[in-house]
mmCIF file of C-alpha atoms in Angstrom:
data_model
loop_
_atom_site.group_PDB
_atom_site.id
_atom_site.type_symbol
_atom_site.label_atom_id
_atom_site.label_comp_id
_atom_site.label_asym_id
_atom_site.label_seq_id
_atom_site.Cartn_x
_atom_site.Cartn_y
_atom_site.Cartn_z
ATOM 1 C CA SER A 21 0.000 0.000 0.000
ATOM 2 C CA GLY A 22 0.965 3.665 -0.232
ATOM 3 C CA SER A 23 1.202 3.880 3.551
ATOM 4 C CA GLU A 24 3.707 1.047 3.618
ATOM 5 C CA ARG A 25 5.855 2.802 1.001
ATOM 6 C CA GLY A 26 6.220 5.943 3.071
ATOM 7 C CA LEU A 27 3.537 8.044 1.363
ATOM 8 C CA GLY A 28 1.309 8.379 4.402
ATOM 9 C CA LEU A 29 -2.436 7.985 4.427
ATOM 10 C CA PRO A 30 -4.353 8.253 1.152
ATOM 11 C CA TRP A 31 -6.491 11.259 0.362
ATOM 12 C CA LYS A 32 -10.178 10.485 -0.118
ATOM 13 C CA VAL A 33 -11.991 12.881 -2.427
ATOM 14 C CA ALA A 34 -15.601 13.043 -3.642
ATOM 15 C CA ALA A 35 -17.075 14.986 -6.558
ATOM 16 C CA TRP A 36 -20.746 15.473 -7.388
ATOM 17 C CA ASN A 37 -22.939 17.720 -9.479
ATOM 18 C CA GLN A 38 -25.966 17.598 -7.200
ATOM 19 C CA HIS A 39 -28.304 19.300 -9.753
ATOM 20 C CA ARG A 40 -29.618 22.542 -8.261
ATOM 21 C CA GLN A 41 -33.367 22.727 -7.972
ATOM 22 C CA SER A 42 -33.473 25.992 -9.917
ATOM 23 C CA SER A 43 -32.085 24.111 -12.953
ATOM 24 C CA TYR A 44 -35.312 22.118 -13.103
ATOM 25 C CA TYR A 45 -36.475 24.825 -15.540
ATOM 26 C CA GLN A 46 -33.908 23.838 -18.165
ATOM 27 C CA LYS A 47 -35.481 22.515 -21.332
ATOM 28 C CA CYS A 48 -33.173 19.468 -21.344
ATOM 29 C CA CYS A 49 -34.794 18.148 -18.143
ATOM 30 C CA PRO A 50 -36.824 15.046 -19.083
ATOM 31 C CA TRP A 51 -40.060 16.167 -17.405
ATOM 32 C CA PHE A 52 -40.560 19.036 -19.863
ATOM 33 C CA SER A 53 -41.208 16.812 -22.864
ATOM 34 C CA ASP A 54 -43.429 14.452 -20.850
ATOM 35 C CA LEU A 55 -45.505 17.292 -19.435
ATOM 36 C CA GLY A 56 -45.740 18.832 -22.895
ATOM 37 C CA ASP A 57 -47.097 15.547 -24.199
ATOM 38 C CA LEU A 58 -49.744 15.757 -21.471
ATOM 39 C CA GLY A 59 -50.854 19.121 -22.859
ATOM 40 C CA HIS A 60 -49.193 21.514 -20.415
ATOM 41 C CA SER A 61 -47.479 24.664 -21.651
ATOM 42 C CA LYS A 62 -43.881 25.400 -20.709
ATOM 43 C CA SER A 63 -44.865 28.613 -18.923
ATOM 44 C CA LYS A 64 -47.346 26.799 -16.686
ATOM 45 C CA VAL A 65 -44.866 24.022 -15.990
ATOM 46 C CA CYS A 66 -42.188 26.553 -15.023
ATOM 47 C CA LYS A 67 -44.571 28.377 -12.714
ATOM 48 C CA SER A 68 -45.547 25.145 -11.001
ATOM 49 C CA LEU A 69 -41.907 24.127 -10.621
ATOM 50 C CA THR A 70 -41.250 27.244 -8.523
ATOM 51 C CA THR A 71 -43.220 25.720 -5.659
ATOM 52 C CA LEU A 72 -42.150 22.109 -6.104
ATOM 53 C CA ASP A 73 -41.494 20.747 -2.609
ATOM 54 C CA VAL A 74 -38.164 18.909 -2.783
ATOM 55 C CA HIS A 75 -36.014 17.833 0.142
ATOM 56 C CA TYR A 76 -32.907 15.825 0.963
ATOM 57 C CA SER A 77 -32.421 13.454 3.852
ATOM 58 C CA PRO A 78 -29.835 15.303 5.988
ATOM 59 C CA LEU A 79 -28.720 11.944 7.407
ATOM 60 C CA GLU A 80 -27.964 10.600 3.918
ATOM 61 C CA ILE A 81 -26.026 13.688 2.803
ATOM 62 C CA GLN A 82 -24.096 14.093 6.061
ATOM 63 C CA THR A 83 -23.203 10.381 6.222
ATOM 64 C CA TRP A 84 -21.950 10.488 2.637
ATOM 65 C CA ALA A 85 -19.920 13.646 3.267
ATOM 66 C CA SER A 86 -18.322 12.201 6.401
ATOM 67 C CA ASN A 87 -16.638 9.459 4.330
ATOM 68 C CA TYR A 88 -14.270 11.868 2.551
ATOM 69 C CA ASP A 89 -11.480 14.314 3.305
ATOM 70 C CA VAL A 90 -12.406 16.738 0.526
ATOM 71 C CA LEU A 91 -15.676 17.127 -1.386
ATOM 72 C CA LEU A 92 -15.937 19.002 -4.676
ATOM 73 C CA ILE A 93 -19.535 20.052 -5.281
ATOM 74 C CA GLN A 94 -21.125 21.577 -8.363
ATOM 75 C CA GLU A 95 -24.411 23.495 -8.216
ATOM 76 C CA ALA A 96 -24.342 23.782 -4.416
ATOM 77 C CA ASP A 97 -27.665 25.439 -3.570
ATOM 78 C CA PRO A 98 -29.668 26.266 -0.416
ATOM 79 C CA LEU A 99 -31.312 22.824 -0.441
ATOM 80 C CA PHE A 100 -27.928 21.087 -0.397
ATOM 81 C CA ARG A 101 -26.469 23.452 2.206
ATOM 82 C CA SER A 102 -29.441 22.860 4.463
ATOM 83 C CA ALA A 103 -28.980 19.079 4.219
ATOM 84 C CA LEU A 104 -25.288 19.423 5.113
ATOM 85 C CA GLY A 105 -26.196 21.046 8.399
ATOM 86 C CA GLU A 106 -24.651 24.029 10.135
ATOM 87 C CA LEU A 107 -21.229 22.499 10.929
ATOM 88 C CA LEU A 108 -20.437 21.158 7.454
ATOM 89 C CA SER A 109 -21.932 24.181 5.689
ATOM 90 C CA SER A 110 -19.615 26.424 7.684
ATOM 91 C CA ARG A 111 -16.654 24.555 6.138
ATOM 92 C CA LEU A 112 -17.676 25.249 2.535
ATOM 93 C CA VAL A 113 -15.318 27.322 0.394
ATOM 94 C CA ALA A 114 -17.744 28.610 -2.223
ATOM 95 C CA GLY A 115 -17.490 30.626 -5.402
ATOM 96 C CA ARG A 116 -19.756 33.424 -6.500
ATOM 97 C CA VAL A 117 -23.213 32.429 -7.685
ATOM 98 C CA ASP A 118 -23.611 31.143 -11.236
ATOM 99 C CA ARG A 119 -25.214 32.943 -14.144
ATOM 100 C CA ASP A 120 -27.254 30.481 -16.190
ATOM 101 C CA GLY A 121 -27.742 30.282 -19.950
ATOM 102 C CA ARG A 122 -30.180 33.217 -19.782
ATOM 103 C CA GLY A 123 -27.565 35.393 -18.083
ATOM 104 C CA VAL A 124 -29.617 35.312 -14.870
ATOM 105 C CA LYS A 125 -27.985 34.895 -11.453
ATOM 106 C CA VAL A 126 -29.049 31.635 -9.790
ATOM 107 C CA ASP A 127 -28.558 30.630 -6.167
ATOM 108 C CA SER A 128 -25.963 27.912 -6.763
ATOM 109 C CA CYS A 129 -22.211 27.735 -7.110
ATOM 110 C CA ASN A 130 -19.123 25.573 -7.231
ATOM 111 C CA ALA A 131 -17.933 24.700 -3.740
ATOM 112 C CA LEU A 132 -15.289 22.761 -1.860
ATOM 113 C CA LEU A 133 -15.902 21.141 1.520
ATOM 114 C CA LEU A 134 -13.116 20.164 3.892
ATOM 115 C CA ASN A 135 -14.193 17.474 6.345
ATOM 116 C CA PRO A 136 -13.634 18.902 9.850
ATOM 117 C CA ASP A 137 -12.283 15.492 10.962
ATOM 118 C CA SER A 138 -9.726 15.242 8.151
ATOM 119 C CA GLY A 139 -7.116 17.547 9.644
ATOM 120 C CA ILE A 140 -6.949 19.348 6.281
ATOM 121 C CA VAL A 141 -6.999 23.142 6.264
ATOM 122 C CA ALA A 142 -7.350 25.740 3.512
ATOM 123 C CA LEU A 143 -4.258 27.946 3.309
ATOM 124 C CA THR A 144 -5.311 30.288 0.521
ATOM 125 C CA HIS A 145 -7.534 30.390 -2.535
ATOM 126 C CA GLU A 146 -7.934 32.102 -5.897
ATOM 127 C CA SER A 147 -10.983 32.713 -8.049
ATOM 128 C CA ALA A 148 -11.409 31.945 -11.742
ATOM 129 C CA LEU A 149 -14.545 33.140 -13.510
ATOM 130 C CA LEU A 150 -15.233 31.061 -16.629
ATOM 131 C CA SER A 151 -17.769 32.709 -18.890
ATOM 132 C CA VAL A 152 -19.420 32.414 -22.272
ATOM 133 C CA ASN A 153 -20.824 35.433 -24.147
ATOM 134 C CA ARG A 154 -23.512 34.570 -26.661
ATOM 135 C CA GLU A 155 -24.945 37.618 -28.411
ATOM 136 C CA GLY A 156 -24.508 39.736 -25.311
ATOM 137 C CA ILE A 157 -25.908 37.150 -22.892
ATOM 138 C CA ILE A 158 -23.206 36.134 -20.423
ATOM 139 C CA SER A 159 -23.297 32.761 -18.719
ATOM 140 C CA SER A 160 -20.659 32.316 -16.019
ATOM 141 C CA ARG A 161 -19.409 29.888 -13.378
ATOM 142 C CA ASP A 162 -16.949 30.921 -10.699
ATOM 143 C CA HIS A 163 -14.252 28.375 -9.817
ATOM 144 C CA VAL A 164 -12.368 28.501 -6.516
ATOM 145 C CA VAL A 165 -8.862 27.055 -6.545
ATOM 146 C CA VAL A 166 -7.829 26.135 -3.005
ATOM 147 C CA LEU A 167 -4.387 25.335 -1.609
ATOM 148 C CA THR A 168 -4.789 22.869 1.261
ATOM 149 C CA GLU A 169 -2.506 21.249 3.796
ATOM 150 C CA ARG A 170 -2.942 18.098 5.842
ATOM 151 C CA VAL A 171 -1.614 19.118 9.231
ATOM 152 C CA ALA A 172 -0.598 15.610 10.317
ATOM 153 C CA ASP A 173 2.078 15.196 7.618
ATOM 154 C CA SER A 174 2.300 18.675 6.005
ATOM 155 C CA GLN A 175 1.274 17.284 2.596
ATOM 156 C CA ARG A 176 -0.170 19.995 0.376
ATOM 157 C CA MET A 177 -2.605 19.739 -2.499
ATOM 158 C CA VAL A 178 -4.488 22.151 -4.727
ATOM 159 C CA PHE A 179 -8.169 21.380 -5.317
ATOM 160 C CA CYS A 180 -10.860 22.857 -7.535
ATOM 161 C CA SER A 181 -14.508 21.931 -8.031
ATOM 162 C CA VAL A 182 -15.030 22.108 -11.790
ATOM 163 C CA HIS A 183 -18.219 22.815 -13.737
ATOM 164 C CA LEU A 184 -17.378 23.747 -17.318
ATOM 165 C CA HIS A 185 -19.642 24.969 -20.077
ATOM 166 C CA PRO A 186 -20.040 22.432 -22.905
ATOM 167 C CA PRO A 187 -17.388 22.816 -25.632
ATOM 168 C CA ASP A 188 -20.058 23.417 -28.301
ATOM 169 C CA MET A 189 -21.380 26.349 -26.275
ATOM 170 C CA VAL A 190 -17.860 27.749 -25.855
ATOM 171 C CA HIS A 191 -17.011 27.432 -29.555
ATOM 172 C CA ALA A 192 -20.344 29.008 -30.541
ATOM 173 C CA SER A 193 -19.309 32.100 -28.592
ATOM 174 C CA GLY A 194 -16.341 32.516 -30.948
ATOM 175 C CA VAL A 195 -13.458 31.609 -28.619
ATOM 176 C CA SER A 196 -11.218 28.592 -28.357
ATOM 177 C CA PHE A 197 -11.553 26.187 -25.454
ATOM 178 C CA LEU A 198 -8.016 27.063 -24.333
ATOM 179 C CA HIS A 199 -8.933 30.747 -24.208
ATOM 180 C CA TYR A 200 -12.063 29.902 -22.218
ATOM 181 C CA LEU A 201 -9.962 27.952 -19.673
ATOM 182 C CA ARG A 202 -7.287 30.647 -19.347
ATOM 183 C CA PRO A 203 -8.694 32.183 -16.105
ATOM 184 C CA LEU A 204 -8.585 28.751 -14.447
ATOM 185 C CA GLN A 205 -5.029 28.134 -15.621
ATOM 186 C CA GLU A 206 -3.931 31.538 -14.318
ATOM 187 C CA ALA A 207 -5.633 30.991 -10.953
ATOM 188 C CA ILE A 208 -3.807 27.680 -10.511
ATOM 189 C CA GLN A 209 -0.525 29.264 -11.521
ATOM 190 C CA ARG A 210 -0.988 32.126 -9.069
ATOM 191 C CA ILE A 211 -1.713 29.817 -6.178
ATOM 192 C CA VAL A 212 1.331 27.607 -6.728
ATOM 193 C CA ALA A 213 3.662 30.390 -7.894
ATOM 194 C CA LYS A 214 5.884 30.295 -4.798
ATOM 195 C CA GLU A 215 6.501 26.573 -5.192
ATOM 196 C CA ALA A 216 6.474 26.314 -8.964
ATOM 197 C CA GLU A 217 9.569 26.080 -11.115
ATOM 198 C CA ALA A 218 9.657 26.663 -14.864
ATOM 199 C CA GLY A 219 5.870 26.503 -15.028
ATOM 200 C CA ARG A 220 5.665 22.988 -13.595
ATOM 201 C CA LEU A 221 3.135 22.104 -10.932
ATOM 202 C CA GLU A 222 5.269 21.100 -7.968
ATOM 203 C CA VAL A 223 2.211 21.049 -5.693
ATOM 204 C CA PRO A 224 -0.134 18.225 -6.775
ATOM 205 C CA CYS A 225 -3.289 19.631 -8.348
ATOM 206 C CA PHE A 226 -6.631 17.849 -8.394
ATOM 207 C CA LEU A 227 -9.573 19.186 -10.411
ATOM 208 C CA ALA A 228 -12.795 17.201 -10.437
ATOM 209 C CA GLY A 229 -16.447 17.585 -11.280
ATOM 210 C CA ASP A 230 -18.630 18.079 -14.328
ATOM 211 C CA PHE A 231 -16.537 18.854 -17.419
ATOM 212 C CA ASN A 232 -19.521 18.392 -19.760
ATOM 213 C CA THR A 233 -17.335 16.458 -22.169
ATOM 214 C CA ALA A 234 -15.759 13.009 -22.125
ATOM 215 C CA PRO A 235 -12.226 12.725 -20.700
ATOM 216 C CA SER A 236 -10.847 11.470 -24.016
ATOM 217 C CA VAL A 237 -12.276 14.474 -25.876
ATOM 218 C CA PHE A 238 -11.060 16.902 -23.217
ATOM 219 C CA SER A 239 -7.535 15.464 -23.352
ATOM 220 C CA GLU A 240 -7.490 15.578 -27.146
ATOM 221 C CA MET A 241 -8.509 19.250 -27.176
ATOM 222 C CA LEU A 242 -5.724 20.239 -24.770
ATOM 223 C CA SER A 243 -2.995 17.658 -25.359
ATOM 224 C CA SER A 244 -0.662 20.077 -27.162
ATOM 225 C CA ASP A 245 -0.820 22.736 -24.437
ATOM 226 C CA PRO A 246 2.215 22.703 -22.083
ATOM 227 C CA PHE A 247 0.188 23.603 -18.985
ATOM 228 C CA TRP A 248 -2.787 21.279 -19.420
ATOM 229 C CA GLY A 249 -0.482 18.560 -20.700
ATOM 230 C CA GLN A 250 0.695 18.169 -17.097
ATOM 231 C CA PHE A 251 -2.703 16.731 -16.133
ATOM 232 C CA ARG A 252 -3.960 13.203 -16.546
ATOM 233 C CA PRO A 253 -7.680 12.308 -16.483
ATOM 234 C CA PHE A 254 -9.010 9.754 -14.005
ATOM 235 C CA ALA A 255 -12.510 8.423 -14.661
ATOM 236 C CA PRO A 256 -14.510 5.469 -13.332
ATOM 237 C CA GLY A 257 -15.501 4.306 -16.807
ATOM 238 C CA GLY A 258 -19.023 4.162 -18.208
ATOM 239 C CA ASP A 259 -21.723 6.779 -17.975
ATOM 240 C CA THR A 260 -21.521 9.253 -15.107
ATOM 241 C CA ALA A 261 -24.422 11.467 -16.195
ATOM 242 C CA HIS A 262 -27.936 10.906 -17.520
ATOM 243 C CA LYS A 263 -28.393 11.123 -21.288
ATOM 244 C CA SER A 264 -30.212 14.456 -20.868
ATOM 245 C CA ASN A 265 -26.809 16.043 -20.104
ATOM 246 C CA PRO A 266 -24.353 17.293 -22.763
ATOM 247 C CA ASP A 267 -22.079 14.246 -22.331
ATOM 248 C CA PRO A 268 -22.887 11.056 -20.410
ATOM 249 C CA GLU A 269 -19.178 10.598 -19.571
ATOM 250 C CA GLY A 270 -18.603 14.194 -18.541
ATOM 251 C CA ASP A 271 -17.777 13.707 -14.845
ATOM 252 C CA PHE A 272 -14.174 12.854 -13.977
ATOM 253 C CA ALA A 273 -10.979 14.200 -12.405
ATOM 254 C CA LEU A 274 -7.798 15.785 -13.724
ATOM 255 C CA CYS A 275 -4.657 15.188 -11.660
ATOM 256 C CA SER A 276 -1.161 16.562 -12.117
ATOM 257 C CA ALA A 277 0.410 13.970 -9.845
ATOM 258 C CA GLY A 278 -0.059 10.753 -7.970
ATOM 259 C CA SER A 279 -1.636 7.357 -8.133
ATOM 260 C CA TRP A 280 -5.438 7.457 -7.991
ATOM 261 C CA SER A 281 -8.325 5.022 -8.180
ATOM 262 C CA SER A 282 -11.862 6.113 -8.992
ATOM 263 C CA ARG A 283 -15.381 4.756 -8.894
ATOM 264 C CA ALA A 284 -18.920 6.020 -9.342
ATOM 265 C CA LEU A 285 -21.472 5.382 -6.619
ATOM 266 C CA GLY A 286 -24.666 3.472 -7.276
ATOM 267 C CA PRO A 287 -25.795 1.248 -10.159
ATOM 268 C CA PRO A 288 -24.520 1.968 -13.681
ATOM 269 C CA GLY A 289 -27.900 3.021 -15.055
ATOM 270 C CA PHE A 290 -30.093 5.980 -14.189
ATOM 271 C CA ASP A 291 -33.323 4.115 -13.454
ATOM 272 C CA ALA A 292 -33.624 5.815 -10.057
ATOM 273 C CA PHE A 293 -33.337 9.265 -11.630
ATOM 274 C CA GLU A 294 -35.916 8.381 -14.274
ATOM 275 C CA ARG A 295 -38.295 7.207 -11.540
ATOM 276 C CA TYR A 296 -37.685 10.507 -9.771
ATOM 277 C CA ALA A 297 -38.369 12.375 -13.031
ATOM 278 C CA SER A 298 -41.649 10.440 -13.345
ATOM 279 C CA GLU A 299 -42.569 11.580 -9.837
ATOM 280 C CA VAL A 300 -41.913 15.179 -10.887
ATOM 281 C CA VAL A 301 -44.174 14.685 -13.917
ATOM 282 C CA THR A 302 -46.972 13.131 -11.834
ATOM 283 C CA THR A 303 -46.744 15.848 -9.186
ATOM 284 C CA ILE A 304 -46.804 18.743 -11.677
ATOM 285 C CA ASP A 305 -49.511 17.145 -13.819
ATOM 286 C CA THR A 306 -51.729 16.604 -10.767
ATOM 287 C CA GLU A 307 -51.136 20.182 -9.607
ATOM 288 C CA LEU A 308 -51.986 21.729 -12.985
ATOM 289 C CA ARG A 309 -55.119 19.606 -13.445
ATOM 290 C CA ARG A 310 -56.237 20.509 -9.932
ATOM 291 C CA LYS A 311 -55.919 24.192 -10.815
ATOM 292 C CA LEU A 312 -57.981 23.638 -13.970
ATOM 293 C CA ARG A 313 -60.732 22.268 -11.727
ATOM 294 C CA GLN A 314 -60.307 25.374 -9.558
ATOM 295 C CA ASP A 315 -59.556 23.130 -6.613
ATOM 296 C CA VAL A 316 -57.697 25.430 -4.220
ATOM 297 C CA ARG A 317 -57.063 22.851 -1.503
ATOM 298 C CA PRO A 318 -53.288 22.301 -1.032
ATOM 299 C CA ARG A 319 -52.279 18.786 -2.044
ATOM 300 C CA ARG A 320 -48.654 19.293 -2.925
ATOM 301 C CA ARG A 321 -46.629 16.099 -2.716
ATOM 302 C CA ARG A 322 -43.162 16.251 -1.171
ATOM 303 C CA LEU A 323 -40.389 14.725 -3.302
ATOM 304 C CA ARG A 324 -37.280 13.238 -1.777
ATOM 305 C CA LYS A 325 -34.061 13.894 -3.625
ATOM 306 C CA GLY A 326 -30.978 11.772 -2.964
ATOM 307 C CA LEU A 327 -27.566 10.617 -4.072
ATOM 308 C CA LEU A 328 -28.967 7.827 -6.219
ATOM 309 C CA THR A 329 -31.866 9.807 -7.720
ATOM 310 C CA SER A 330 -29.512 12.398 -9.223
ATOM 311 C CA ASP A 331 -28.838 12.810 -12.938
ATOM 312 C CA HIS A 332 -25.122 12.720 -12.064
ATOM 313 C CA ARG A 333 -23.432 9.864 -10.241
ATOM 314 C CA ALA A 334 -21.362 10.901 -7.247
ATOM 315 C CA LEU A 335 -17.698 10.026 -7.801
ATOM 316 C CA GLU A 336 -15.061 9.030 -5.294
ATOM 317 C CA PHE A 337 -11.295 9.062 -5.686
ATOM 318 C CA THR A 338 -8.642 7.539 -3.443
ATOM 319 C CA GLY A 339 -4.998 8.297 -3.986
ATOM 320 C CA TRP A 340 -1.491 9.147 -2.947
ATOM 321 C CA PRO A 341 -0.551 12.492 -4.545
ATOM 322 C CA LEU A 342 3.171 11.811 -4.056
ATOM 323 C CA GLY A 343 3.011 8.488 -5.902
ATOM 324 C CA ASP A 344 3.687 8.051 -9.609
ATOM 325 C CA SER A 345 0.950 7.270 -12.121
ATOM 326 C CA SER A 346 1.729 3.554 -12.267
ATOM 327 C CA GLY A 347 1.221 2.862 -8.580
ATOM 328 C CA PRO A 348 1.543 4.284 -5.082
ATOM 329 C CA GLY A 349 5.238 5.072 -5.203
ATOM 330 C CA PRO A 350 7.306 8.263 -5.440
ATOM 331 C CA GLY A 351 7.710 9.970 -8.794
ATOM 332 C CA PRO A 352 10.953 11.510 -10.045
ATOM 333 C CA PRO A 353 11.980 14.707 -8.201
ATOM 334 C CA GLY A 354 10.616 17.867 -9.746
ATOM 335 C CA SER A 355 8.427 16.075 -12.263
ATOM 336 C CA PRO A 356 4.791 16.968 -13.015
ATOM 337 C CA ARG A 357 3.733 13.500 -11.858
ATOM 338 C CA GLY A 358 0.861 11.649 -13.390
ATOM 339 C CA GLN A 359 1.460 12.601 -17.011
#
């Protein structure tokens, strides 16, 4: 094991796009077409979605979170924060709120959570605003790059919760994907500047989340770039997102160093999410038909959201950042390990 080879304890990292409730209005969500087939207009569906009663089990979310040292969350919203509870929520390092495809601010963001029992602390952080301008409408997602240290052994790592715009959306705005990623590259470079030499990432960097494109495509787009060429993708294999998303393999990690294993939680299919989507359809359909009958009695059904009913599978990564890419052992001194 890595511990036996002098690399200390492994780092346990989770990543999950938990699907903010306010994104239920997006036309790609499966309930829109089903409700349209039932004769409901989009405007009425959207209005009914504003009062959809959705909740998490705090026990489920807090138990899941307690299994990891670092959690990288996309679309962290009030519902998710509430389920985390006061203690864990207070440990979130969060970016500014997102602007969606309409250019409207929404109450969700990229966030990083340090488990209070992990002995890992945030030393400093930098912000990187990734944005797309389509005919004057700006969609943006703030990314927080965080330098951390595990107090027990003084190991340092840089983490970032990633939620990129789809490449097609970026290219349609008239810029290259490298140009789009430049703020993130510069934020990483700023945060490791004191320990970097000749542009190499001497502090292991770990970026994970929803890239909205498959790892093979992402690597191909950036393979010739000296900076991004220092990263290697780690993915569990198979679909990580429901087919309603831009890419079903779009959730993974990029690491500049170390030996890492990865897996996706739950069954390989998205049957649970599709059952949840059917519950959304039934609830909204019942609500709209009740209003047509002018029945004003409240009968709103409460929907339970959970890890396994998400349209993104939660990912977990276990690794030794000081190991080489072939196994938990030390890499050559000064090398951008994991290439």
